[in-house]
Short mmCIF file of C-alpha atoms in Angstrom, two decimals:
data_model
loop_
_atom_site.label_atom_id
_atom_site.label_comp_id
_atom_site.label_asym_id
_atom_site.label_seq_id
_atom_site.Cartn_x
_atom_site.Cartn_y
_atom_site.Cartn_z
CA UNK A 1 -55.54 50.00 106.33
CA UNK A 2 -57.68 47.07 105.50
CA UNK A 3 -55.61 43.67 105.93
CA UNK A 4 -55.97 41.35 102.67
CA UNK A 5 -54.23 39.53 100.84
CA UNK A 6 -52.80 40.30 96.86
CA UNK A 7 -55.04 37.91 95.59
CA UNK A 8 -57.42 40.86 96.46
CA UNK A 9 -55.55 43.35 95.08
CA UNK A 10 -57.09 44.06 91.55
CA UNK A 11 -60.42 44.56 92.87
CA UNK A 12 -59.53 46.74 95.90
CA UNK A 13 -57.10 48.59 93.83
CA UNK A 14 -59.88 49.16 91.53
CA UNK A 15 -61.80 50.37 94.04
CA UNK A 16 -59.21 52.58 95.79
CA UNK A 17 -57.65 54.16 93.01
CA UNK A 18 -56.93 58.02 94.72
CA UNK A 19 -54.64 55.59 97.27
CA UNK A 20 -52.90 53.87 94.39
CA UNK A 21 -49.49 55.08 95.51
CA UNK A 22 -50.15 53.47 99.01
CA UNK A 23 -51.89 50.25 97.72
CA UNK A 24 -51.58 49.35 94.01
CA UNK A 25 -48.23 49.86 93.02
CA UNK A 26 -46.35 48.97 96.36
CA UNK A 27 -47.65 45.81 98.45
CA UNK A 28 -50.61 46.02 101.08
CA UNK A 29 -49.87 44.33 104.37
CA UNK A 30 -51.13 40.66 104.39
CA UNK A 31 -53.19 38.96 106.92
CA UNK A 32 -50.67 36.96 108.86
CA UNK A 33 -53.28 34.22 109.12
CA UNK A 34 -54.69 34.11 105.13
CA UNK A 35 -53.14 30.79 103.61
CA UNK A 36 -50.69 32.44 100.78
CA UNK A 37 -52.21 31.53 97.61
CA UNK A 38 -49.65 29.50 95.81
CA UNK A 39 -48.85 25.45 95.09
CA UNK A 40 -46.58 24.37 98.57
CA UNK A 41 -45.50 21.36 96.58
CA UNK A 42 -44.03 23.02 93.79
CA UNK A 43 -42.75 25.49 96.66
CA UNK A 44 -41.09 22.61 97.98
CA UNK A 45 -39.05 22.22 94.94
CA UNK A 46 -38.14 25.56 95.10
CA UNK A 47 -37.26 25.26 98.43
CA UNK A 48 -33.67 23.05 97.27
CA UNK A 49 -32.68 26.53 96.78
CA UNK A 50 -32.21 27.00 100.43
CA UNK A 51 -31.43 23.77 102.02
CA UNK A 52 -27.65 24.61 101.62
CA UNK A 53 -28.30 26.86 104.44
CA UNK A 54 -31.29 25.88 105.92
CA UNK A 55 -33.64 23.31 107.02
CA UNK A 56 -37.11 23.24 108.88
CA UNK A 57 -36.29 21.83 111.82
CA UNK A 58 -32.56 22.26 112.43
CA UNK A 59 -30.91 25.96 112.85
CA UNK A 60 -27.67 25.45 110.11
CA UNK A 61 -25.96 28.45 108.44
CA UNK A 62 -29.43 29.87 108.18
CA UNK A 63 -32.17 29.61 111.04
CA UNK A 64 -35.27 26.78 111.10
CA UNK A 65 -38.40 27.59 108.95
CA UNK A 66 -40.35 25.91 111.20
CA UNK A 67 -42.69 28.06 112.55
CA UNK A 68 -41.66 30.71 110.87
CA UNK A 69 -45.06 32.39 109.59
CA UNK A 70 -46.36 35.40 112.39
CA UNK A 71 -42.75 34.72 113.92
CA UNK A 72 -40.39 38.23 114.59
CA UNK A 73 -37.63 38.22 112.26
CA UNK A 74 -34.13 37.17 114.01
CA UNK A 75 -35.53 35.27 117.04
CA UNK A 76 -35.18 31.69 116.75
CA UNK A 77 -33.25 30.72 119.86
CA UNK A 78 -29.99 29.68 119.50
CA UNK A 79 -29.09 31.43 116.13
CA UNK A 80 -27.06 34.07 115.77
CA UNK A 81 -28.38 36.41 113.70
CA UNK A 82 -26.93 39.55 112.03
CA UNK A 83 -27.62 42.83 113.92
CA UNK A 84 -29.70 43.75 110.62
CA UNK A 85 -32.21 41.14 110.86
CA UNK A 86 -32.95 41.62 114.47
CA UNK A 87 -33.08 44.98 114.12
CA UNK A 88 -35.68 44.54 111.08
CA UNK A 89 -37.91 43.18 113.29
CA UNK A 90 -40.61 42.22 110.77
CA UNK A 91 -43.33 39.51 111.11
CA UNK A 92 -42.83 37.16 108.55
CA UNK A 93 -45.85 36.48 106.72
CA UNK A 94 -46.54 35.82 102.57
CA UNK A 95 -46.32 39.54 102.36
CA UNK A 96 -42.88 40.28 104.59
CA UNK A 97 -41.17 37.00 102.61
CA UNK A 98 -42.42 37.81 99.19
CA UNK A 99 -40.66 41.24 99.04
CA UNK A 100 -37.96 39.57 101.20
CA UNK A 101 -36.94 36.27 99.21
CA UNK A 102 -37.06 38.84 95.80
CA UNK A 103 -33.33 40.25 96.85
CA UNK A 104 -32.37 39.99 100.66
CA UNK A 105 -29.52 41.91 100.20
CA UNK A 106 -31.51 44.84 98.99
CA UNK A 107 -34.48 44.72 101.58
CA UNK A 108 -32.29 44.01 104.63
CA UNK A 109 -28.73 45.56 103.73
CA UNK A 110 -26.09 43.95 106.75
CA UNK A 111 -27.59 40.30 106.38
CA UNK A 112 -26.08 37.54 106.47
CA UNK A 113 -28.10 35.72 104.04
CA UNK A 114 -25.87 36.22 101.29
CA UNK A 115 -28.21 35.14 98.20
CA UNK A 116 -29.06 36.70 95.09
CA UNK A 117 -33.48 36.14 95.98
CA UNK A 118 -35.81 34.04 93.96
CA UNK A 119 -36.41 36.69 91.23
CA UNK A 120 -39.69 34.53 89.95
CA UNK A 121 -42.97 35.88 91.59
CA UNK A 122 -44.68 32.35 90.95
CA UNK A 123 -41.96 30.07 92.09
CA UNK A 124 -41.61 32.89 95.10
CA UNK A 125 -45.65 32.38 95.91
CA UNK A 126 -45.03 28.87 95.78
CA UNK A 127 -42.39 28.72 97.76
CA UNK A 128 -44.18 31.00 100.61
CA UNK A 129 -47.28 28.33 100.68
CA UNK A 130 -45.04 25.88 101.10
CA UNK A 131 -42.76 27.80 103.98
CA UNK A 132 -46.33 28.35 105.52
CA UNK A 133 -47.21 24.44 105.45
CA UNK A 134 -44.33 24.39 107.95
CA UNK A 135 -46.38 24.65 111.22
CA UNK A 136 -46.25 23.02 113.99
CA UNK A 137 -48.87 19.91 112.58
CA UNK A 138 -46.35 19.33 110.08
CA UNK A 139 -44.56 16.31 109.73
CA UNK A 140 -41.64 18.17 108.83
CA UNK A 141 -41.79 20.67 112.05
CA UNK A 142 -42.92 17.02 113.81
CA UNK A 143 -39.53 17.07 115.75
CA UNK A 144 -39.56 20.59 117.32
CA UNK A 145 -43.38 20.88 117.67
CA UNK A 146 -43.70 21.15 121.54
CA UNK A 147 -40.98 23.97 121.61
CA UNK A 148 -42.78 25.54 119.00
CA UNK A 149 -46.26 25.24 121.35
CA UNK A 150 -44.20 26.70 123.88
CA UNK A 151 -43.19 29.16 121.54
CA UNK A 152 -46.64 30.14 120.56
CA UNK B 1 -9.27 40.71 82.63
CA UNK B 2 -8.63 43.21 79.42
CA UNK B 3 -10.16 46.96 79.86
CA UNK B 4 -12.23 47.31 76.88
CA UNK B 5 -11.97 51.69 77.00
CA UNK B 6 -9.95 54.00 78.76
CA UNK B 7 -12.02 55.08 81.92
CA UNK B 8 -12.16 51.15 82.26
CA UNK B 9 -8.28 51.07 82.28
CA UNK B 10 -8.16 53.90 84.74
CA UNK B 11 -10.46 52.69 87.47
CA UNK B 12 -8.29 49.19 87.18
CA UNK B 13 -5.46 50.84 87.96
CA UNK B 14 -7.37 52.92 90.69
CA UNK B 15 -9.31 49.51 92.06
CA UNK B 16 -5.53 47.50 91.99
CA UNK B 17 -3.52 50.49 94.01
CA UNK B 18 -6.14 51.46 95.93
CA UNK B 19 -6.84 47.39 96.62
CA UNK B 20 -3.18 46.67 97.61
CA UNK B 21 -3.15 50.17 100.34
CA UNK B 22 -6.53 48.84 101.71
CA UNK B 23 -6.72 44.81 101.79
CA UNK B 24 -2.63 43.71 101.67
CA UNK B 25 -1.39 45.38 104.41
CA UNK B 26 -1.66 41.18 106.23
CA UNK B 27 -0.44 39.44 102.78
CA UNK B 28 2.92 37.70 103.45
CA UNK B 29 4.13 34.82 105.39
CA UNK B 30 1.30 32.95 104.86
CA UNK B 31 0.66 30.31 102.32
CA UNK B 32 -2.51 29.72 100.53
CA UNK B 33 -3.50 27.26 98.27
CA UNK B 34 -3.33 27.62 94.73
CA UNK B 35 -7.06 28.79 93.91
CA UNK B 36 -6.25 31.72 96.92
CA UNK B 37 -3.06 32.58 95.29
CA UNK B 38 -4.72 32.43 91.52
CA UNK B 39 -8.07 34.16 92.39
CA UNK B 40 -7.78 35.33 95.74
CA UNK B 41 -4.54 36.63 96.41
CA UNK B 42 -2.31 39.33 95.31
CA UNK B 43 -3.26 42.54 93.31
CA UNK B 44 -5.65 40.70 91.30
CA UNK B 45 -8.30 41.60 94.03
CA UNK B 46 -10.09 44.33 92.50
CA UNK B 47 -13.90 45.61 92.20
CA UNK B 48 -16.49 45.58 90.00
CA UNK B 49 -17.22 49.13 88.28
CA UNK B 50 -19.36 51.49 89.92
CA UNK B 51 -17.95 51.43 93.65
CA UNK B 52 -15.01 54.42 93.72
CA UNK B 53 -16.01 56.53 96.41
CA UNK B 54 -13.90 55.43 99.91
CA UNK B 55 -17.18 54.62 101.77
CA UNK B 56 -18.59 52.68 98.75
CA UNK B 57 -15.88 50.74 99.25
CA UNK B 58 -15.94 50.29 102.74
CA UNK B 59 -19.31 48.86 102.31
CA UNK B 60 -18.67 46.80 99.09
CA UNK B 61 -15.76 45.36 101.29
CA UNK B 62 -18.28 44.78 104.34
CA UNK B 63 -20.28 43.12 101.62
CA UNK B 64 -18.27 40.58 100.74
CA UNK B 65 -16.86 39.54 104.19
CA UNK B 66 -20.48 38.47 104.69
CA UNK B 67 -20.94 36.56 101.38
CA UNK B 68 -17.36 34.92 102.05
CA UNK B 69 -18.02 34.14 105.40
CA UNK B 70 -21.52 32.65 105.01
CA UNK B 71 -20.24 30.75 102.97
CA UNK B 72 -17.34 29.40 105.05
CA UNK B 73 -19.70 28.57 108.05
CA UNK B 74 -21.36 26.45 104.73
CA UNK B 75 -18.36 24.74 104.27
CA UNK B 76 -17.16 24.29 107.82
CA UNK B 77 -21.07 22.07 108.03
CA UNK B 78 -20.16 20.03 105.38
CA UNK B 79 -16.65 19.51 106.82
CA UNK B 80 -18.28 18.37 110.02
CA UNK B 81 -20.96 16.37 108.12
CA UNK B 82 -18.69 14.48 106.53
CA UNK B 83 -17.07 13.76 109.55
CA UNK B 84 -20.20 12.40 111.14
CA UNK B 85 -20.44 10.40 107.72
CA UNK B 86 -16.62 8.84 107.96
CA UNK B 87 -17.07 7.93 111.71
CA UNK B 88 -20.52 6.59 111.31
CA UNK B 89 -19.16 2.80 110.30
CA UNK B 90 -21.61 2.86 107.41
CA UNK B 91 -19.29 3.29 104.51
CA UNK B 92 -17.37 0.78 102.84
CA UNK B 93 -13.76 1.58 102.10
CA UNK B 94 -13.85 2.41 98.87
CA UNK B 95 -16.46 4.87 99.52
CA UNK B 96 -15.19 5.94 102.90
CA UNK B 97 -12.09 7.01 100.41
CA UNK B 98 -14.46 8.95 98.34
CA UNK B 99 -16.21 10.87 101.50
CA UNK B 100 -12.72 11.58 103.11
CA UNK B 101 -11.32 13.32 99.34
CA UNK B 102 -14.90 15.52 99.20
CA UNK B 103 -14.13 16.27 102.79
CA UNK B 104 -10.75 17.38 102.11
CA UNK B 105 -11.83 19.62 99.07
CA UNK B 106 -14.45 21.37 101.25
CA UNK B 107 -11.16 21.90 103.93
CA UNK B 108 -9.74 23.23 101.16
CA UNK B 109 -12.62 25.52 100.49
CA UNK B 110 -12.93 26.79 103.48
CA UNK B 111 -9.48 27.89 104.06
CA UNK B 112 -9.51 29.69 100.78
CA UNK B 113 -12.62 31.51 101.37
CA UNK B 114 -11.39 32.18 105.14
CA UNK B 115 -8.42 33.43 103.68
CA UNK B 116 -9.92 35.75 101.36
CA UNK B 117 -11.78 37.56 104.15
CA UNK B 118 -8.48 37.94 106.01
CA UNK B 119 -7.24 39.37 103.28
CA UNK B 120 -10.19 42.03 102.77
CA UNK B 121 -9.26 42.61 106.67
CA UNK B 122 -12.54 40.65 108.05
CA UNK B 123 -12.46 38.26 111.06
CA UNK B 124 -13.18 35.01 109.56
CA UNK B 125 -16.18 32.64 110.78
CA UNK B 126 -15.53 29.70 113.14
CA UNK B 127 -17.13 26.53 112.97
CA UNK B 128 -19.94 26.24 115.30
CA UNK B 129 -19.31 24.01 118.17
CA UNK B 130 -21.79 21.52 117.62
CA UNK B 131 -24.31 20.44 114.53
CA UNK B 132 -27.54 19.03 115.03
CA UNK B 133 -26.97 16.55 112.18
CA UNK B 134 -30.02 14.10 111.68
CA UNK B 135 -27.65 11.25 112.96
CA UNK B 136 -30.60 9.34 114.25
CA UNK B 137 -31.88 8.88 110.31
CA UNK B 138 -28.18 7.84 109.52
CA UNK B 139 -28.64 3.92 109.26
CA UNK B 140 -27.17 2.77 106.26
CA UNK B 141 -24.21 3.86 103.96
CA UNK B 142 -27.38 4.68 101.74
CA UNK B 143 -28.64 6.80 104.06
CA UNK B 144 -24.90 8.69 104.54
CA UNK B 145 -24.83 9.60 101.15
CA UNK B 146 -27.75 10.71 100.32
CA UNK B 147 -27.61 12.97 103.33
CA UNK B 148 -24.02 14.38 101.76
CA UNK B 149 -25.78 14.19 98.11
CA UNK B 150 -28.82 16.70 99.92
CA UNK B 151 -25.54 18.91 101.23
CA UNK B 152 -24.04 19.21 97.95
CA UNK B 153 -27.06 20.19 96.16
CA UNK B 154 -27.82 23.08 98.61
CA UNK B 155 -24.17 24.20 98.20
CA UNK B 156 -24.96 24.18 94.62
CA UNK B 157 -27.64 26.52 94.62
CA UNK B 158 -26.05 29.04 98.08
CA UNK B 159 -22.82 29.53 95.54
CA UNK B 160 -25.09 29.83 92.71
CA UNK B 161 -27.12 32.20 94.67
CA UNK B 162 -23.47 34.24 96.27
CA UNK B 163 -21.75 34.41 92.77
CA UNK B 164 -23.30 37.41 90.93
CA UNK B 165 -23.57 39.42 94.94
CA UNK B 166 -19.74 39.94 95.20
CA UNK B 167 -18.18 43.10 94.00
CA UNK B 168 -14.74 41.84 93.67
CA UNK B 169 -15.12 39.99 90.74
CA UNK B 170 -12.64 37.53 91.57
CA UNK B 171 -14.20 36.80 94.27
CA UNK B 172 -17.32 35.20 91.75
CA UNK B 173 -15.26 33.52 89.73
CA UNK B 174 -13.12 31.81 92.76
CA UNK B 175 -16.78 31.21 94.05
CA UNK B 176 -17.76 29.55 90.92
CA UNK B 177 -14.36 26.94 90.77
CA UNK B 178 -16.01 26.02 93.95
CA UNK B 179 -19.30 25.56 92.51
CA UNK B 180 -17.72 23.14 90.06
CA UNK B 181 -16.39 20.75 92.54
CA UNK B 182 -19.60 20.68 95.03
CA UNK B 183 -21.56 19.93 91.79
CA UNK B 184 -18.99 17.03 90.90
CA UNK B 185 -19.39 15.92 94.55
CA UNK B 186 -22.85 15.77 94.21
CA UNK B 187 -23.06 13.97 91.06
CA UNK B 188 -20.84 10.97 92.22
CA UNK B 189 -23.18 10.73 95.16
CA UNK B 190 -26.43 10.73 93.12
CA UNK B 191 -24.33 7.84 90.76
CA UNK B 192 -23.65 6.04 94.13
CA UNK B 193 -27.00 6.13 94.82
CA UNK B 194 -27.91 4.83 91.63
CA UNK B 195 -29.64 8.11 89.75
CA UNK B 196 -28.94 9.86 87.18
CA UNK B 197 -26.01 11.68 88.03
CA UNK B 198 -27.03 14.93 85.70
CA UNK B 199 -30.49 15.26 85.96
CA UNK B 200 -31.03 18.73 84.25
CA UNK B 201 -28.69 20.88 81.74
CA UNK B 202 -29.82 24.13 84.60
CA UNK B 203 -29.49 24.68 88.35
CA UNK B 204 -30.73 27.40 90.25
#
């Protein structure tokens, strides 16, 4: 299947209308490298929502965000994860998060990230631009940059 | 909590035998504070509608071990935290006195939630052995509390995001007293810090 992003999706649903079971109605898979279309600094006021448990740089209740886009879910060293999440084994990208950060609970059943999801498809976009600003050029990600390089 | 209709009533009176057979079989000796004997403890542990078969149960159970104890290893960090904040020889007394009461109400916390997953027979979380706390950006009593303040507003929004998740409804609303304090905590801190303590009527 083609890799693009929803901000494609109208048109290629148009255009691929005998696979709208496959493509229209559920979610295509997203190019991990595609900047998610959404405002990161409004993200980042969403992202208050989960500093009670996380942070970028620091592994806390939850793991670090930094460098979390084309990263395997449940492998930040150091954090122990739930047997769920490493056996998910997704690659987080804007597409893997969105349907993710909607209801954890529901995609991943035997998490540990016990949180109701950010039910608002805008302020979830947002969010995901701004989770994907956190690279290893951000200031943010500044502090754990090399072992992210080493990381890859 | 009044039944409203009859099949209500009856799956009350299922949830409350069925809870004391499955989650009291370790209530006794011990002593747990007043919010764990009001909302946690006792027969008054009983589910939310729609979870009567046994493995249902099992897994509603299961379920809420993990909200409670995510949110004890959540509480055990701000215990610590506060710690870091108390020996850090920033504060001045009075506030020091302040830190060391918030500290002592997430203590609190944390052996009510912990004691709430004993009771649903789950192994309770530890605290970790070690936090990486930002202590290097710690230079100033300003600096203390508005790392606390950034604590407290995350709490706000994990137990806003844990209450409506648990299928013992108790569970929420013993969740949600605890909301109430970390939201008092936080705005004290924000008034410490000189803004405005309530900043919005909503918090998600």
């Amino acid at each position: 299947m083609t890799r693009i992003g929803p901000w494609f999706r109208v048109p290629v649903c148009a255009a691929v209308l005998s696979l709208a079971a496959a493509g229209c109605g559920g979610a295509p898979p997203f190019a991990a490298a595609a900047p998610p279309p959404g405002d990161p600094a409004a993200g980042k006021r969403v992202y208050v929502r989960c500093i009670g448990c996380h942070s970028p740089a620091r592994n806390r209740t939850g793991p670090r965000h930094c460098g979390l886009f084309g990263r395997l879910s449940g492998t930040v060293p150091g954090f122990d994860y739930s047997a769920a999440m490493k056996k998910a084994a997704i690659t987080w990208n804007a597409e893997t998060l969105d349907w993710f950060l909607l209801d954890p609970m529901e995609a991943i059943p035997g998490t540990s990230m016990t949180f109701a999801g950010v039910k608002d498809a805008r302020e979830r976009r947002n969010l995901i631009a701004y989770l994907a600003t956190l690279d290893a050029d951000s200031q943010a990600c500044r502090s754990v940059a090399a072992k992210l390089r080493k990381e890859g | 909590m009044k039944p409203n209709n009859a099949s209500e009533h009856a799956l009350l009176i299922e949830t409350a035998q069925d809870s004391r057979r499955r989650f009291l079989r370790q209530a006794g000796t011990a002593t747990f504070s007043g919010i764990a004997v009001a909302l946690l403890g006792g027969c008054t542990i009983t589910r939310a509608a729609g979870t009567s078969t046994a493995s249902d149960a099992d897994d509603a159970v299961a379920k809420d071990v993990r909200i409670l104890n995510t949110a004890v290893a959540a509480e055990y960090e701000a215990i610590a935290a506060y710690q870091v904040g108390a020996e850090s020889g920033l504060l001045k007394p009075q506030v020091l006195k302040v830190a060391l009461n918030f500290q002592s109400q997430h203590k609190q916390h944390a052996e009510a939630l912990a004691s709430a997953v004993r009771k649903l027979g789950g192994e309770a979380a530890d605290p970790k052995t070690h936090y990486n706390f930002p202590v290097d950006k710690l230079k100033s009593q300003e600096d203390v509390l508005q790392f606390a303040a950034g604590l407290e507003r995350g709490a706000v929004s994990a137990y806003v995001g844990a209450i409506p998740l648990f299928d013992h409804r108790e569970l929420s609303g013993a969740a949600a007293s605890i909301l109430a304090d970390e939201a008092m905590h936080w705005a004290v801190l924000r008034h410490a810090l000189g803004l405005d303590p309530v900043p919005q009527a909503f918090y998600s």
